[in-house]
Each structure stands twice: as C-alpha cells, then as structure tokens.
Short mmCIF file of C-alpha atoms in Angstrom, two decimals:
data_model
loop_
_atom_site.label_atom_id
_atom_site.label_comp_id
_atom_site.label_asym_id
_atom_site.label_seq_id
_atom_site.Cartn_x
_atom_site.Cartn_y
_atom_site.Cartn_z
CA MET A 11 -101.03 -126.98 60.76
CA LYS A 12 -103.35 -127.58 63.69
CA LYS A 13 -100.41 -128.49 65.95
CA ILE A 14 -98.55 -125.36 64.88
CA LEU A 15 -101.61 -123.21 65.64
CA ILE A 16 -101.96 -124.78 69.10
CA ILE A 17 -98.27 -124.13 69.82
CA ILE A 18 -98.63 -120.51 68.74
CA ILE A 19 -101.69 -120.03 70.96
CA LEU A 20 -99.97 -121.65 73.95
CA SER A 21 -96.84 -119.58 73.41
CA PHE A 22 -98.89 -116.40 73.21
CA GLY A 23 -100.75 -117.36 76.38
CA MET A 24 -97.54 -117.92 78.32
CA TYR A 25 -96.11 -114.64 77.01
CA ALA A 26 -99.26 -112.73 77.92
CA ASN A 27 -99.31 -114.21 81.41
CA ALA A 28 -95.74 -113.00 81.98
CA GLN A 29 -96.55 -109.34 81.39
CA ILE A 30 -96.32 -106.42 83.79
CA ILE A 31 -99.88 -105.10 83.72
CA PHE A 32 -101.10 -101.61 84.61
CA GLU A 33 -103.77 -101.86 87.30
CA GLN A 34 -104.73 -98.50 88.83
CA ASP A 35 -103.94 -94.77 88.76
CA TYR A 36 -104.09 -92.76 92.01
CA ASP A 37 -104.04 -88.97 91.92
CA SER A 38 -102.35 -86.88 94.66
CA ALA A 39 -100.26 -89.92 95.58
CA SER A 40 -96.81 -89.34 94.06
CA THR A 41 -93.68 -89.26 96.22
CA ILE A 42 -91.48 -88.08 93.37
CA ASN A 43 -90.76 -84.79 95.16
CA SER A 44 -90.22 -86.45 98.52
CA ILE A 45 -87.43 -84.10 99.55
CA ILE A 46 -89.88 -81.19 99.28
CA TYR A 47 -92.67 -81.88 101.71
CA GLN A 48 -95.17 -79.53 100.08
CA GLY A 49 -95.26 -81.87 97.09
CA SER A 50 -94.80 -85.14 98.91
CA ASN A 51 -97.66 -87.61 99.01
CA GLN A 52 -97.40 -91.37 99.37
CA LEU A 53 -99.00 -94.60 98.20
CA PHE A 54 -97.95 -97.92 99.72
CA LEU A 55 -99.28 -101.28 100.88
CA VAL A 56 -99.71 -102.33 104.51
CA ASN A 57 -100.48 -105.86 105.71
CA PHE A 58 -102.83 -105.09 108.61
CA GLU A 59 -103.07 -107.61 111.43
CA LEU A 60 -106.83 -108.20 111.12
CA SER A 61 -107.98 -107.03 107.69
CA GLY A 62 -104.92 -107.97 105.63
CA TYR A 63 -103.40 -106.00 102.78
CA ARG A 64 -104.68 -102.50 102.08
CA TYR A 65 -103.41 -99.61 99.98
CA VAL A 66 -102.70 -96.51 102.07
CA LYS A 67 -102.60 -93.11 100.38
CA ILE A 68 -101.27 -90.15 102.36
CA ASN A 69 -102.44 -86.89 100.80
CA ARG A 70 -100.55 -84.07 102.49
CA TRP A 71 -102.18 -81.52 100.20
CA SER A 72 -105.68 -82.24 101.49
CA LYS A 73 -104.41 -83.39 104.93
CA SER A 74 -106.11 -86.75 104.70
CA ILE A 75 -105.40 -90.47 104.47
CA GLN A 76 -107.37 -92.83 102.24
CA ILE A 77 -107.45 -96.60 102.79
CA TYR A 78 -108.24 -98.76 99.74
CA ASN A 79 -109.00 -102.46 99.34
CA LEU A 80 -106.83 -104.61 97.08
CA ASN A 81 -109.42 -104.16 94.32
CA HIS A 82 -108.79 -100.38 94.67
CA SER A 83 -112.23 -99.58 96.10
CA LEU A 84 -112.17 -96.89 98.80
CA LEU A 85 -112.55 -98.33 102.30
CA LYS A 86 -112.29 -95.23 104.49
CA THR A 87 -110.89 -91.71 104.72
CA ILE A 88 -109.03 -90.44 107.79
CA ASP A 89 -109.12 -86.69 108.45
CA CYS A 90 -105.69 -85.29 109.42
CA SER A 91 -106.53 -81.59 109.34
CA LEU A 92 -106.04 -81.17 113.10
CA LEU A 93 -102.59 -82.76 113.23
CA PRO A 94 -99.80 -80.29 114.06
CA GLY A 95 -97.31 -79.57 111.32
CA ASP A 96 -93.94 -78.00 110.70
CA GLN A 97 -94.31 -74.69 108.83
CA GLY A 98 -97.95 -75.60 108.25
CA GLN A 99 -97.09 -78.84 106.43
CA LEU A 100 -97.78 -82.42 107.47
CA ARG A 101 -94.67 -84.54 107.96
CA ASN A 102 -93.90 -88.22 108.65
CA PHE A 103 -96.54 -90.97 109.00
CA ILE A 104 -95.27 -94.42 110.01
CA TYR A 105 -96.39 -97.75 111.49
CA PHE A 106 -99.95 -98.04 110.25
CA SER A 107 -101.47 -100.85 112.28
CA GLU A 108 -104.64 -102.32 113.76
CA GLN A 109 -103.20 -103.88 116.91
CA LEU A 110 -99.75 -102.41 117.58
CA PHE A 111 -100.80 -99.42 119.69
CA ASN A 112 -104.02 -100.87 121.14
CA LEU A 113 -106.11 -104.01 120.69
CA ASP A 114 -109.29 -102.76 119.00
CA SER A 115 -109.96 -103.13 115.28
CA LYS A 116 -109.41 -99.49 114.37
CA ILE A 117 -106.43 -98.30 112.34
CA GLU A 118 -103.74 -96.44 114.25
CA PHE A 119 -100.56 -94.73 113.11
CA MET A 120 -97.56 -92.82 114.42
CA TYR A 121 -96.97 -89.26 113.26
CA GLY A 122 -93.93 -87.13 114.00
CA PHE A 123 -91.50 -84.43 112.97
CA ALA A 124 -88.45 -82.46 114.07
CA GLY A 125 -88.90 -78.84 113.03
CA SER A 126 -86.85 -75.67 113.29
CA THR A 127 -89.47 -72.95 113.25
CA SER A 128 -92.54 -74.78 114.52
CA TYR A 129 -93.86 -75.19 118.03
CA PRO A 130 -93.42 -77.77 119.30
CA SER A 131 -90.06 -78.31 117.58
CA TYR A 132 -90.27 -82.05 118.28
CA TYR A 133 -93.46 -84.04 118.11
CA THR A 134 -94.56 -87.66 118.27
CA GLY A 135 -98.24 -88.51 118.29
CA ILE A 136 -100.07 -91.81 117.97
CA TYR A 137 -103.60 -91.46 116.57
CA ASN A 138 -106.44 -93.77 115.64
CA GLU A 139 -108.62 -93.44 112.56
CA ASP A 140 -111.20 -91.34 114.44
CA GLY A 141 -108.60 -88.71 115.30
CA ALA A 142 -108.31 -89.77 118.94
CA LEU A 143 -104.85 -89.09 120.35
CA LEU A 144 -103.53 -92.24 122.05
CA PHE A 145 -100.08 -90.91 122.93
CA VAL A 146 -98.15 -87.64 122.62
CA ASP A 147 -94.58 -86.54 123.33
CA THR A 148 -93.37 -83.02 122.47
CA LEU A 149 -89.75 -83.66 123.46
CA GLY A 150 -89.03 -86.84 121.50
CA VAL A 151 -89.28 -87.72 117.84
CA PRO A 152 -89.13 -91.05 115.94
CA ILE A 153 -85.84 -91.05 114.05
CA VAL A 154 -86.57 -92.48 110.62
CA SER A 155 -85.52 -91.59 107.08
CA VAL A 156 -88.97 -90.92 105.66
CA ASN A 157 -91.00 -93.96 106.48
CA SER A 158 -90.58 -97.43 107.92
CA PRO A 159 -88.80 -99.82 105.53
CA GLN A 160 -91.88 -101.95 104.80
CA GLN A 161 -93.71 -98.85 103.60
CA GLN A 162 -91.18 -97.08 101.39
CA PHE A 163 -90.28 -99.65 98.75
CA PRO A 164 -92.06 -99.92 95.40
CA ILE A 165 -92.68 -103.70 95.25
CA TYR A 166 -94.88 -105.78 97.57
CA ASN A 167 -96.16 -109.33 97.73
CA THR A 168 -99.92 -109.61 98.30
CA PRO A 169 -102.40 -112.53 98.38
CA ILE A 170 -103.39 -111.66 94.80
CA GLY A 171 -99.85 -111.33 93.43
CA ALA A 172 -96.88 -108.98 93.54
CA LYS A 173 -97.58 -105.27 93.04
CA MET A 174 -95.31 -102.45 91.90
CA ILE A 175 -96.02 -98.78 92.74
CA LEU A 176 -94.39 -96.00 90.71
CA SER A 177 -94.56 -92.23 91.29
CA TYR A 178 -94.87 -89.64 88.52
CA PRO A 179 -94.05 -85.90 88.34
CA ASP A 180 -97.70 -85.00 87.65
CA GLY A 181 -98.60 -86.02 91.22
CA HIS A 182 -100.01 -89.43 90.31
CA ALA A 183 -98.92 -92.89 91.43
CA LYS A 184 -99.67 -96.03 89.43
CA VAL A 185 -100.03 -99.65 90.51
CA PHE A 186 -98.82 -102.48 88.28
CA SER A 187 -99.38 -106.21 88.68
CA LEU A 188 -96.22 -108.32 88.39
CA PRO A 189 -96.11 -111.90 87.11
CA GLY A 190 -93.63 -113.14 89.73
CA THR A 191 -93.02 -112.96 93.47
CA LEU A 192 -90.64 -110.80 95.49
CA THR A 193 -88.35 -113.30 97.21
CA THR A 194 -87.05 -112.76 100.72
CA SER A 195 -83.44 -112.59 99.56
CA VAL A 196 -84.15 -109.86 97.01
CA ALA A 197 -86.22 -107.85 99.50
CA GLU A 198 -83.57 -108.11 102.21
CA ALA A 199 -80.80 -107.08 99.82
CA ASN A 200 -82.70 -103.93 98.88
CA ASN A 201 -83.55 -103.15 102.51
CA ILE A 202 -79.87 -103.35 103.43
CA LEU A 203 -78.84 -101.24 100.46
CA ILE A 204 -81.17 -98.37 101.35
CA ALA A 205 -80.49 -98.58 105.09
CA GLN A 206 -76.71 -98.35 104.66
CA SER A 207 -76.52 -94.77 103.43
CA SER A 208 -77.16 -91.91 105.81
CA LEU A 209 -77.17 -88.13 105.87
CA SER A 210 -77.09 -85.90 108.96
CA ASN A 211 -79.01 -82.74 109.67
CA PRO A 212 -76.84 -79.64 109.13
CA TYR A 213 -75.08 -78.19 112.16
CA PRO A 214 -75.66 -75.43 112.99
CA ASN A 215 -79.20 -75.08 111.65
CA PRO A 216 -80.51 -72.39 111.00
CA VAL A 217 -77.40 -71.31 109.09
CA SER A 218 -76.11 -67.73 108.85
CA ASN A 219 -72.83 -68.32 107.01
CA THR A 220 -71.42 -71.86 107.08
CA THR A 221 -72.67 -75.25 108.23
CA LYS A 222 -71.51 -78.87 108.19
CA VAL A 223 -73.22 -82.01 106.89
CA ASP A 224 -72.08 -85.56 107.68
CA TYR A 225 -72.76 -88.30 105.14
CA LYS A 226 -72.20 -92.05 104.88
CA PHE A 227 -72.08 -94.16 101.73
CA PRO A 228 -73.56 -97.65 101.37
CA ASP A 229 -71.13 -100.55 101.03
CA GLY A 230 -69.43 -100.67 97.65
CA VAL A 231 -70.01 -96.96 96.93
CA ASN A 232 -67.08 -94.53 97.19
CA GLU A 233 -68.43 -91.30 95.75
CA GLY A 234 -71.61 -89.37 95.12
CA GLU A 235 -73.11 -85.89 95.14
CA LEU A 236 -74.81 -83.70 97.74
CA VAL A 237 -77.57 -81.81 95.92
CA PHE A 238 -79.45 -78.82 97.38
CA TYR A 239 -82.91 -77.63 96.26
CA ASP A 240 -85.14 -74.68 97.07
CA LEU A 241 -88.83 -75.02 97.94
CA GLN A 242 -89.80 -75.01 94.27
CA GLY A 243 -87.53 -77.98 93.56
CA LYS A 244 -84.91 -75.89 91.73
CA GLU A 245 -81.34 -77.07 92.23
CA VAL A 246 -79.20 -74.39 93.93
CA LYS A 247 -76.00 -76.26 94.85
CA ARG A 248 -74.25 -79.52 93.96
CA TYR A 249 -71.10 -80.92 95.57
CA ARG A 250 -69.05 -83.95 94.51
CA VAL A 251 -68.13 -85.96 97.63
CA ASP A 252 -66.21 -89.15 98.42
CA ARG A 253 -65.09 -91.21 101.42
CA THR A 254 -62.04 -89.03 102.19
CA PHE A 255 -63.74 -86.97 104.91
CA GLU A 256 -67.48 -87.90 105.04
CA THR A 257 -68.10 -84.35 106.31
CA LEU A 258 -68.73 -81.33 104.09
CA LEU A 259 -68.38 -77.67 105.10
CA ILE A 260 -70.97 -75.64 103.21
CA SER A 261 -71.07 -71.89 102.67
CA THR A 262 -74.50 -70.26 102.36
CA SER A 263 -73.23 -66.76 101.61
CA ASP A 264 -74.23 -67.04 97.96
CA ILE A 265 -77.86 -68.13 98.46
CA ALA A 266 -80.85 -66.17 99.73
CA ALA A 267 -82.44 -66.61 103.13
CA GLY A 268 -85.04 -69.34 103.13
CA THR A 269 -85.69 -73.06 103.49
CA TYR A 270 -83.77 -75.59 101.43
CA PHE A 271 -83.63 -79.37 101.16
CA TYR A 272 -80.67 -81.57 100.32
CA GLN A 273 -80.04 -85.18 99.39
CA LEU A 274 -77.10 -87.57 98.98
CA GLN A 275 -77.23 -89.13 95.51
CA THR A 276 -75.12 -92.12 94.41
CA GLU A 277 -75.20 -94.57 91.52
CA LYS A 278 -77.11 -97.05 93.70
CA GLU A 279 -79.68 -94.87 95.46
CA LYS A 280 -80.80 -91.50 96.78
CA SER A 281 -80.98 -90.79 100.50
CA ALA A 282 -83.95 -89.27 102.29
CA GLY A 283 -84.06 -85.48 102.16
CA LYS A 284 -82.93 -83.19 104.98
CA LYS A 285 -83.89 -79.58 105.64
CA MET A 286 -81.60 -76.55 105.96
CA ILE A 287 -82.78 -73.07 106.95
CA VAL A 288 -80.66 -70.10 105.86
CA ILE A 289 -80.91 -66.79 107.73
CA LYS A 290 -79.24 -63.49 106.88
#
C-alpha cells in the first residue's frame, strides 16, 4: 500500500510539473485586432543586450510603452505622446534594443509608418527611452509586416522557462508558463511559414472606383480568402482567391467612403493587415 501511495504521489508530481500554467494578465495589451490600429496593442518579450529578457507592452491607446521584469514587476514607462502618427494613431514599433542604435544603457527603438493622409506620409524615427530623437527620415520607411519576427510570435524561451503570450478580445493579454523549451527547428519552421505569405498595398490608393491587390501564398497553400473590415472591425467584403492570378481587382462602388483594412487568411495563417482608403 505504501509503495502504491508513493507511485501515485510521484505520478501526480510529474503530471503537475508538465502543466501549462497561467502566470500574468496584462490589460491594454491585446493584439487581437491587429489589422485595426485603433485597437492594436502588443505584449512581447525582448532579450536586451545588457539587462536580458524583459516584457514590452505597447499601449497605443495611452501612447506609452511599459517595460516589465520577468517577474512582471514594472521597470519603466516610456512616454510616446509626442511621436507623430498616421490619422492620429501610433503605428509600428520595432527593434527594441539597448546597444543597436547607440552604446549607452538606455532602451532605444525604431518607429515608423507609411500613411496616406498624414504628413509626413513616410516616417522613420529612432528614439531612446527619454524621448530623444536619435535619427529621423521623412522619405523612407522600414518595410515590415507588423513587427520584427522575434517580437511577433507567441512563444519565447527565457532563462526561467518558455513563455506563451495570448491575446484576448477584451483587450487583455495573458502570459502562460510552458513546461518545455521552444527548439530552434520549431521556431525556424514557424518563422518561415509566416514570412512566406505576403500582401501588397492596394494600387491605386486612395480608391475612387477600382483597385488591385497582389497576394502571395506560403508554400503548400493554394487558396485562401481576402477579407475586408471597416474601422469598427465589421467585415464588409470577402473574396475567395487561389494561385491562378495572385492579383485581385476590387470594386469599391458598393461601400461608403472611408478607411478600411484587409487581410489574407489561409488555413495555415493570417497575413498582416493593409489599409485601403475609399473616396467618392
């Protein structure tokens, strides 16, 4: 009986140690509406050169960035209220670093956008955590999907174990502790999968009647759907597409003037969102 009890306890211990465990809830951190920038926040992990792994939360609603330690305690807040935006909204933050853009110990990051109605229409700025502008270019823009690959995936290895970040429609993001480790082969396979699909900006844009969109499927995928949304996230158009042409001619005669976002959706993944402006 004693041996049986010991076996049961050991079995329970191994089972418990293999669980995915909820760790932390962050508000104003969900990227679930990432194709609609007004509702797009972010939570991800960055391995900084000097200080190591930190959680980075981009809150576009409050125009701020919060940096958290691995134990989820707040380390610092970066004010982004003076950064230029497209249509009054903050856009893409990439390459958070301590020693990429200069050699001090402060955090720096790249910020950029390509807008249609804003001035400047193109913007790339490199800032440090104090708000100092280290570099600016109003003619060039970093061409990325939404974020750099190391900062857009939901699973990360850290010194205290693998972490999974999920976004929720209520605006929250949650961190879970995983029992295993993300191997290089699995990470690379997912990086390749997401990088293989692409979606062009519409041309012309703004659109008065018709426009074209180019799309590219990842390897092994032959069909999908182009889905269009308004600013409230309501679906307004959906087209079934395949590899026959990889270009779609779109009529906007049946939708109202305004700003819309669209996305290529397949069985394997969803592309980053693109913006289309309709004028009448």
